[in-house]
Tab-separated table of N, CA and C in Angstrom:
chain	number	residue	atom	x	y	z
A	254	ALA	N	0.846	-1.182	0.000
A	254	ALA	CA	0.000	0.000	0.000
A	254	ALA	C	0.884	1.235	0.000
A	255	SER	N	0.502	2.195	-0.788
A	255	SER	CA	1.272	3.441	-0.842
A	255	SER	C	0.784	4.400	0.249
A	256	GLN	N	1.639	5.297	0.636
A	256	GLN	CA	1.309	6.269	1.671
A	256	GLN	C	1.289	7.667	1.064
A	257	ILE	N	0.403	8.475	1.596
A	257	ILE	CA	0.372	9.880	1.200
A	257	ILE	C	1.076	10.671	2.283
A	258	GLN	N	1.980	11.525	1.861
A	258	GLN	CA	2.688	12.361	2.817
A	258	GLN	C	2.333	13.819	2.538
A	259	VAL	N	1.865	14.520	3.551
A	259	VAL	CA	1.501	15.922	3.401
A	259	VAL	C	2.571	16.776	4.054
A	260	ASN	N	3.131	17.655	3.297
A	260	ASN	CA	4.161	18.568	3.788
A	260	ASN	C	3.647	19.999	3.703
A	261	ALA	N	2.651	20.302	4.501
A	261	ALA	CA	2.018	21.619	4.434
A	261	ALA	C	3.003	22.742	4.701
A	262	LYS	N	3.947	22.518	5.602
A	262	LYS	CA	4.912	23.564	5.915
A	262	LYS	C	5.722	23.932	4.671
A	263	ASP	N	6.072	22.930	3.869
A	263	ASP	CA	6.832	23.209	2.656
A	263	ASP	C	5.960	23.857	1.585
A	264	PHE	N	4.689	23.503	1.579
A	264	PHE	CA	3.794	24.040	0.557
A	264	PHE	C	3.403	25.482	0.860
A	265	TYR	N	3.111	25.772	2.100
A	265	TYR	CA	2.657	27.104	2.464
A	265	TYR	C	3.386	27.527	3.724
A	266	TYR	N	4.606	27.923	3.576
A	266	TYR	CA	5.491	28.210	4.685
A	266	TYR	C	5.293	29.651	5.141
A	267	ARG	N	4.834	29.817	6.358
A	267	ARG	CA	4.649	31.156	6.913
A	267	ARG	C	5.324	31.229	8.276
A	268	GLU	N	5.905	32.348	8.528
A	268	GLU	CA	6.687	32.534	9.743
A	268	GLU	C	5.933	33.280	10.839
A	269	VAL	N	4.633	33.073	10.930
A	269	VAL	CA	3.846	33.782	11.936
A	269	VAL	C	4.381	33.493	13.332
A	270	LYS	N	4.523	32.231	13.657
A	270	LYS	CA	4.947	31.846	15.000
A	270	LYS	C	6.302	32.455	15.355
A	271	HIS	N	7.257	32.389	14.442
A	271	HIS	CA	8.594	32.918	14.718
A	271	HIS	C	8.580	34.440	14.864
A	272	SER	N	7.832	35.115	14.009
A	272	SER	CA	7.780	36.578	14.095
A	272	SER	C	7.085	37.016	15.385
A	273	VAL	N	6.034	36.328	15.777
A	273	VAL	CA	5.339	36.656	17.030
A	273	VAL	C	6.235	36.371	18.229
A	274	ASN	N	6.989	35.281	18.188
A	274	ASN	CA	7.919	34.996	19.279
A	274	ASN	C	8.972	36.092	19.404
A	275	ASN	N	9.375	36.655	18.278
A	275	ASN	CA	10.304	37.789	18.302
A	275	ASN	C	9.661	38.965	19.031
A	276	VAL	N	8.424	39.264	18.703
A	276	VAL	CA	7.710	40.346	19.385
A	276	VAL	C	7.657	40.073	20.886
A	277	LYS	N	7.283	38.868	21.265
A	277	LYS	CA	7.186	38.516	22.688
A	277	LYS	C	8.517	38.729	23.411
A	278	SER	N	9.607	38.413	22.755
A	278	SER	CA	10.923	38.543	23.386
A	278	SER	C	11.335	40.002	23.569
A	279	GLU	N	10.708	40.919	22.854
A	279	GLU	CA	11.060	42.335	22.918
A	279	GLU	C	10.130	43.162	23.804
A	280	ILE	N	9.068	42.557	24.322
A	280	ILE	CA	8.094	43.279	25.140
A	280	ILE	C	8.735	43.735	26.454
A	281	THR	N	8.492	44.984	26.793
A	281	THR	CA	8.880	45.537	28.093
A	281	THR	C	7.638	46.186	28.697
A	282	PRO	N	7.680	46.524	29.984
A	282	PRO	CA	6.512	47.206	30.581
A	282	PRO	C	6.213	48.561	29.920
A	283	GLU	N	7.196	49.156	29.263
A	283	GLU	CA	7.023	50.466	28.625
A	283	GLU	C	6.756	50.362	27.132
A	284	SER	N	6.355	49.204	26.633
A	284	SER	CA	6.207	49.042	25.187
A	284	SER	C	4.753	48.896	24.764
A	285	ILE	N	4.528	49.234	23.498
A	285	ILE	CA	3.261	48.952	22.838
A	285	ILE	C	3.576	48.224	21.542
A	286	VAL	N	2.587	47.473	21.060
A	286	VAL	CA	2.738	46.756	19.799
A	286	VAL	C	1.710	47.314	18.828
A	287	ILE	N	2.190	47.756	17.672
A	287	ILE	CA	1.315	48.207	16.594
A	287	ILE	C	1.289	47.112	15.549
A	288	ILE	N	0.091	46.648	15.234
A	288	ILE	CA	-0.106	45.559	14.267
A	288	ILE	C	-0.728	46.148	13.014
A	289	TYR	N	-0.073	45.934	11.878
A	289	TYR	CA	-0.564	46.450	10.602
A	289	TYR	C	-0.366	45.385	9.531
A	290	PRO	N	-1.338	45.218	8.670
A	290	PRO	CA	-2.645	45.865	8.622
A	290	PRO	C	-3.577	45.337	9.710
A	291	HIS	N	-4.675	46.014	9.865
A	291	HIS	CA	-5.649	45.760	10.931
A	291	HIS	C	-6.025	44.276	11.029
A	292	TRP	N	-6.239	43.628	9.901
A	292	TRP	CA	-6.694	42.235	9.889
A	292	TRP	C	-5.613	41.228	10.274
A	293	ALA	N	-4.380	41.666	10.431
A	293	ALA	CA	-3.294	40.752	10.810
A	293	ALA	C	-3.341	40.383	12.285
A	294	ASP	N	-4.238	41.014	13.033
A	294	ASP	CA	-4.295	40.778	14.476
A	294	ASP	C	-4.670	39.347	14.834
A	295	LEU	N	-5.547	38.723	14.080
A	295	LEU	CA	-5.987	37.366	14.441
A	295	LEU	C	-4.853	36.349	14.344
A	296	GLY	N	-4.111	36.377	13.255
A	296	GLY	CA	-2.966	35.479	13.124
A	296	GLY	C	-1.922	35.755	14.191
A	297	PHE	N	-1.696	37.033	14.457
A	297	PHE	CA	-0.744	37.438	15.492
A	297	PHE	C	-1.187	36.912	16.857
A	298	LEU	N	-2.455	37.155	17.217
A	298	LEU	CA	-2.964	36.787	18.542
A	298	LEU	C	-3.027	35.288	18.749
A	299	TYR	N	-3.211	34.538	17.679
A	299	TYR	CA	-3.257	33.083	17.811
A	299	TYR	C	-1.976	32.573	18.475
A	300	TYR	N	-0.838	33.147	18.094
A	300	TYR	CA	0.438	32.718	18.662
A	300	TYR	C	0.860	33.564	19.858
A	301	TYR	N	0.373	34.775	19.967
A	301	TYR	CA	0.782	35.665	21.049
A	301	TYR	C	0.095	35.319	22.363
A	302	ASN	N	-1.238	35.166	22.308
A	302	ASN	CA	-1.983	34.896	23.529
A	302	ASN	C	-3.350	34.322	23.143
A	303	GLN	N	-3.497	33.025	23.226
A	303	GLN	CA	-4.735	32.400	22.773
A	303	GLN	C	-5.935	32.730	23.647
A	304	SER	N	-5.712	33.141	24.895
A	304	SER	CA	-6.866	33.510	25.714
A	304	SER	C	-7.529	34.777	25.165
A	305	ILE	N	-6.741	35.707	24.654
A	305	ILE	CA	-7.316	36.896	24.000
A	305	ILE	C	-7.969	36.477	22.693
A	306	PHE	N	-7.294	35.643	21.944
A	306	PHE	CA	-7.787	35.179	20.649
A	306	PHE	C	-9.169	34.528	20.780
A	307	LYS	N	-9.371	33.772	21.860
A	307	LYS	CA	-10.612	33.025	22.041
A	307	LYS	C	-11.739	33.845	22.684
A	308	ASP	N	-11.415	34.911	23.365
A	308	ASP	CA	-12.413	35.689	24.104
A	308	ASP	C	-12.970	36.806	23.216
A	309	PHE	N	-13.768	36.435	22.235
A	309	PHE	CA	-14.253	37.396	21.251
A	309	PHE	C	-15.150	38.472	21.860
A	310	GLN	N	-15.811	38.179	22.982
A	310	GLN	CA	-16.691	39.176	23.598
A	310	GLN	C	-15.916	40.340	24.210
A	311	HIS	N	-14.673	40.105	24.591
A	311	HIS	CA	-13.847	41.150	25.202
A	311	HIS	C	-12.597	41.444	24.370
A	312	TYR	N	-12.607	41.011	23.144
A	312	TYR	CA	-11.422	41.055	22.284
A	312	TYR	C	-10.782	42.437	22.229
A	313	ASP	N	-11.559	43.448	21.852
A	313	ASP	CA	-10.997	44.790	21.681
A	313	ASP	C	-10.431	45.340	22.980
A	314	SER	N	-11.153	45.173	24.086
A	314	SER	CA	-10.664	45.693	25.363
A	314	SER	C	-9.423	44.932	25.832
A	315	LEU	N	-9.350	43.640	25.553
A	315	LEU	CA	-8.163	42.868	25.921
A	315	LEU	C	-6.944	43.278	25.107
A	316	LEU	N	-7.158	43.614	23.849
A	316	LEU	CA	-6.039	44.126	23.049
A	316	LEU	C	-5.452	45.359	23.711
A	317	ILE	N	-6.314	46.327	24.006
A	317	ILE	CA	-5.855	47.582	24.598
A	317	ILE	C	-5.196	47.325	25.957
A	318	LYS	N	-5.815	46.494	26.773
A	318	LYS	CA	-5.268	46.175	28.095
A	318	LYS	C	-3.855	45.603	27.996
A	319	ASN	N	-3.580	44.877	26.910
A	319	ASN	CA	-2.266	44.260	26.704
A	319	ASN	C	-1.348	45.089	25.811
A	320	ASN	N	-1.714	46.354	25.585
A	320	ASN	CA	-0.911	47.284	24.767
A	320	ASN	C	-0.678	46.769	23.349
A	321	LEU	N	-1.727	46.173	22.779
A	321	LEU	CA	-1.701	45.683	21.405
A	321	LEU	C	-2.706	46.507	20.608
A	322	PHE	N	-2.261	47.065	19.478
A	322	PHE	CA	-3.109	47.971	18.719
A	322	PHE	C	-3.066	47.616	17.232
A	323	ASN	N	-4.203	47.192	16.716
A	323	ASN	CA	-4.303	46.897	15.287
A	323	ASN	C	-4.768	48.169	14.586
A	324	VAL	N	-4.068	48.572	13.537
A	324	VAL	CA	-4.364	49.847	12.882
A	324	VAL	C	-4.636	49.649	11.397
A	325	TRP	N	-5.454	50.554	10.870
A	325	TRP	CA	-5.794	50.529	9.444
A	325	TRP	C	-4.780	51.266	8.582
A	326	ASP	N	-4.145	52.318	9.150
A	326	ASP	CA	-3.279	53.170	8.336
A	326	ASP	C	-2.398	54.033	9.236
A	327	LEU	N	-1.652	54.949	8.615
A	327	LEU	CA	-0.752	55.826	9.354
A	327	LEU	C	-1.511	56.677	10.365
A	328	ASN	N	-2.665	57.206	10.003
A	328	ASN	CA	-3.431	58.017	10.948
A	328	ASN	C	-3.811	57.221	12.187
A	329	GLY	N	-4.179	55.970	12.006
A	329	GLY	CA	-4.485	55.110	13.150
A	329	GLY	C	-3.268	54.881	14.027
A	330	ALA	N	-2.109	54.687	13.408
A	330	ALA	CA	-0.869	54.497	14.167
A	330	ALA	C	-0.520	55.770	14.934
A	331	LYS	N	-0.660	56.938	14.297
A	331	LYS	CA	-0.387	58.205	14.976
A	331	LYS	C	-1.316	58.384	16.174
A	332	ASP	N	-2.571	58.023	16.004
A	332	ASP	CA	-3.545	58.137	17.083
A	332	ASP	C	-3.136	57.265	18.273
A	333	VAL	N	-2.720	56.044	17.996
A	333	VAL	CA	-2.261	55.133	19.055
A	333	VAL	C	-1.043	55.722	19.759
A	334	LEU	N	-0.089	56.219	18.986
A	334	LEU	CA	1.141	56.754	19.569
A	334	LEU	C	0.875	57.993	20.415
A	335	GLU	N	-0.096	58.785	20.022
A	335	GLU	CA	-0.450	59.975	20.792
A	335	GLU	C	-1.161	59.618	22.100
A	336	LYS	N	-2.058	58.658	22.049
A	336	LYS	CA	-2.857	58.279	23.225
A	336	LYS	C	-2.107	57.366	24.192
A	337	HIS	N	-1.171	56.596	23.684
A	337	HIS	CA	-0.489	55.587	24.498
A	337	HIS	C	1.012	55.803	24.399
A	338	LYS	N	1.503	56.738	25.168
A	338	LYS	CA	2.933	57.050	25.149
A	338	LYS	C	3.729	55.806	25.546
A	339	ALA	N	4.789	55.562	24.812
A	339	ALA	CA	5.609	54.384	25.083
A	339	ALA	C	7.064	54.697	24.788
A	340	ASN	N	7.951	54.102	25.564
A	340	ASN	CA	9.377	54.237	25.292
A	340	ASN	C	9.836	53.246	24.231
A	341	ARG	N	9.036	52.194	24.023
A	341	ARG	CA	9.376	51.194	23.012
A	341	ARG	C	8.143	50.898	22.180
A	342	ILE	N	8.318	50.961	20.863
A	342	ILE	CA	7.241	50.631	19.927
A	342	ILE	C	7.702	49.412	19.143
A	343	ILE	N	6.898	48.380	19.177
A	343	ILE	CA	7.176	47.186	18.391
A	343	ILE	C	6.166	47.197	17.253
A	344	TYR	N	6.684	47.273	16.045
A	344	TYR	CA	5.837	47.369	14.861
A	344	TYR	C	5.835	46.023	14.154
A	345	TYR	N	4.650	45.418	14.094
A	345	TYR	CA	4.472	44.104	13.462
A	345	TYR	C	3.707	44.321	12.166
A	346	GLN	N	4.366	44.064	11.049
A	346	GLN	CA	3.743	44.271	9.746
A	346	GLN	C	3.635	42.939	9.018
A	347	ASP	N	2.428	42.648	8.571
A	347	ASP	CA	2.158	41.431	7.809
A	347	ASP	C	2.035	41.810	6.341
A	348	GLY	N	3.059	41.515	5.586
A	348	GLY	CA	3.019	41.760	4.144
A	348	GLY	C	3.639	43.074	3.738
A	349	GLN	N	3.994	43.148	2.490
A	349	GLN	CA	4.538	44.370	1.907
A	349	GLN	C	3.374	45.176	1.364
A	350	VAL	N	2.754	45.954	2.223
A	350	VAL	CA	1.545	46.674	1.843
A	350	VAL	C	1.790	48.173	1.840
A	351	GLY	N	1.090	48.856	0.953
A	351	GLY	CA	1.112	50.305	0.949
A	351	GLY	C	2.475	50.901	0.649
A	352	ASP	N	2.660	52.091	1.186
A	352	ASP	CA	3.861	52.856	0.877
A	352	ASP	C	4.832	52.944	2.048
A	353	ASN	N	4.710	52.053	3.001
A	353	ASN	CA	5.558	52.026	4.188
A	353	ASN	C	5.444	53.310	5.004
A	354	ALA	N	4.290	53.946	4.966
A	354	ALA	CA	4.092	55.215	5.665
A	354	ALA	C	4.315	55.088	7.163
A	355	ILE	N	3.869	53.995	7.756
A	355	ILE	CA	4.035	53.831	9.205
A	355	ILE	C	5.512	53.659	9.548
A	356	THR	N	6.204	52.822	8.798
A	356	THR	CA	7.647	52.644	9.031
A	356	THR	C	8.375	53.971	8.874
A	357	ASN	N	8.066	54.708	7.824
A	357	ASN	CA	8.724	56.002	7.597
A	357	ASN	C	8.462	56.957	8.753
A	358	TYR	N	7.232	57.015	9.221
A	358	TYR	CA	6.891	57.889	10.341
A	358	TYR	C	7.666	57.485	11.601
A	359	LEU	N	7.694	56.191	11.888
A	359	LEU	CA	8.418	55.724	13.063
A	359	LEU	C	9.908	56.038	12.951
A	360	GLN	N	10.487	55.874	11.777
A	360	GLN	CA	11.910	56.166	11.584
A	360	GLN	C	12.212	57.649	11.779
A	361	GLN	N	11.261	58.510	11.430
A	361	GLN	CA	11.465	59.951	11.577
A	361	GLN	C	11.312	60.415	13.019
A	362	ASN	N	10.553	59.678	13.827
A	362	ASN	CA	10.227	60.153	15.167
A	362	ASN	C	10.792	59.308	16.304
A	363	TYR	N	11.358	58.166	15.970
A	363	TYR	CA	11.915	57.260	16.970
A	363	TYR	C	13.221	56.690	16.435
A	364	GLN	N	13.967	56.054	17.295
A	364	GLN	CA	15.210	55.408	16.882
A	364	GLN	C	14.947	53.920	16.672
A	365	ARG	N	15.183	53.457	15.444
A	365	ARG	CA	15.012	52.022	15.181
A	365	ARG	C	16.222	51.288	15.734
A	366	ILE	N	15.952	50.283	16.581
A	366	ILE	CA	17.057	49.526	17.176
A	366	ILE	C	17.148	48.111	16.617
A	367	ASP	N	16.092	47.678	15.915
A	367	ASP	CA	16.139	46.335	15.335
A	367	ASP	C	15.082	46.214	14.249
A	368	SER	N	15.372	45.391	13.266
A	368	SER	CA	14.415	45.093	12.203
A	368	SER	C	14.696	43.682	11.706
A	369	THR	N	13.653	42.858	11.684
A	369	THR	CA	13.811	41.475	11.241
A	369	THR	C	12.743	41.157	10.208
A	370	PHE	N	13.176	40.599	9.096
A	370	PHE	CA	12.266	40.174	8.023
A	370	PHE	C	12.129	38.660	8.096
A	371	TYR	N	10.891	38.181	7.984
A	371	TYR	CA	10.609	36.753	7.981
A	371	TYR	C	10.037	36.363	6.627
A	372	PRO	N	10.391	35.174	6.115
A	372	PRO	CA	9.844	34.729	4.831
A	372	PRO	C	8.318	34.818	4.809
A	373	GLN	N	7.783	35.063	3.643
A	373	GLN	CA	6.351	35.275	3.439
A	373	GLN	C	5.922	36.622	4.015
A	374	CYS	N	6.876	37.539	4.155
A	374	CYS	CA	6.624	38.975	4.349
A	374	CYS	C	6.151	39.433	5.713
A	375	PHE	N	6.682	38.893	6.773
A	375	PHE	CA	6.436	39.452	8.097
A	375	PHE	C	7.637	40.292	8.476
A	376	ILE	N	7.387	41.468	9.008
A	376	ILE	CA	8.461	42.357	9.429
A	376	ILE	C	8.195	42.768	10.880
A	377	VAL	N	9.212	42.633	11.709
A	377	VAL	CA	9.142	43.088	13.094
A	377	VAL	C	10.224	44.143	13.263
A	378	GLU	N	9.794	45.358	13.623
A	378	GLU	CA	10.735	46.450	13.842
A	378	GLU	C	10.560	46.966	15.264
A	379	ILE	N	11.688	47.266	15.895
A	379	ILE	CA	11.687	47.760	17.260
A	379	ILE	C	12.196	49.196	17.236
A	380	PHE	N	11.397	50.096	17.808
A	380	PHE	CA	11.757	51.506	17.894
A	380	PHE	C	11.740	51.936	19.347
A	381	GLU	N	12.622	52.858	19.677
A	381	GLU	CA	12.617	53.442	21.022
A	381	GLU	C	12.586	54.951	20.903
A	382	SER	N	11.995	55.584	21.918
A	382	SER	CA	11.920	57.032	21.893
A	382	SER	C	13.322	57.600	22.042
A	383	VAL	N	13.562	58.713	21.369
A	383	VAL	CA	14.876	59.337	21.391
A	383	VAL	C	15.124	59.964	22.761
A	384	ALA	N	14.100	60.580	23.318
A	384	ALA	CA	14.197	61.193	24.646
A	384	ALA	C	13.180	60.517	25.559
A	385	PRO	N	13.485	60.455	26.840
A	385	PRO	CA	12.502	59.854	27.761
A	385	PRO	C	11.169	60.587	27.708
A	386	LEU	N	10.080	59.838	27.833
A	386	LEU	CA	8.744	60.458	27.801
A	386	LEU	C	8.380	61.076	29.124
């Protein structure tokens, strides 16, 4: 009898788990995480914290409580940065989307201390404020 072997990882290789683990390793009490685009939050949360992922009735409030912010665009990111002052911004980007406006804004206003690209287009960038808040 012949056997069927499924190699899903080779067929559709995505680095969600590794990129999220990178974010987790960079979290400090003074940090916030900006997730872009907005819809990337579910894949991110699946590996970041499944209790938030599963609690759909309190999902939005749990994101905020854990300093996680899913944004639609640069204006949304600016709004988060204005309302939630942080010494460390962890920017999680799923895919090569748009014109990199959020990255450009962060580079102009914060000091980038790390940037990691993961296959299938996940980018984790770490920024810190230039002066203490």
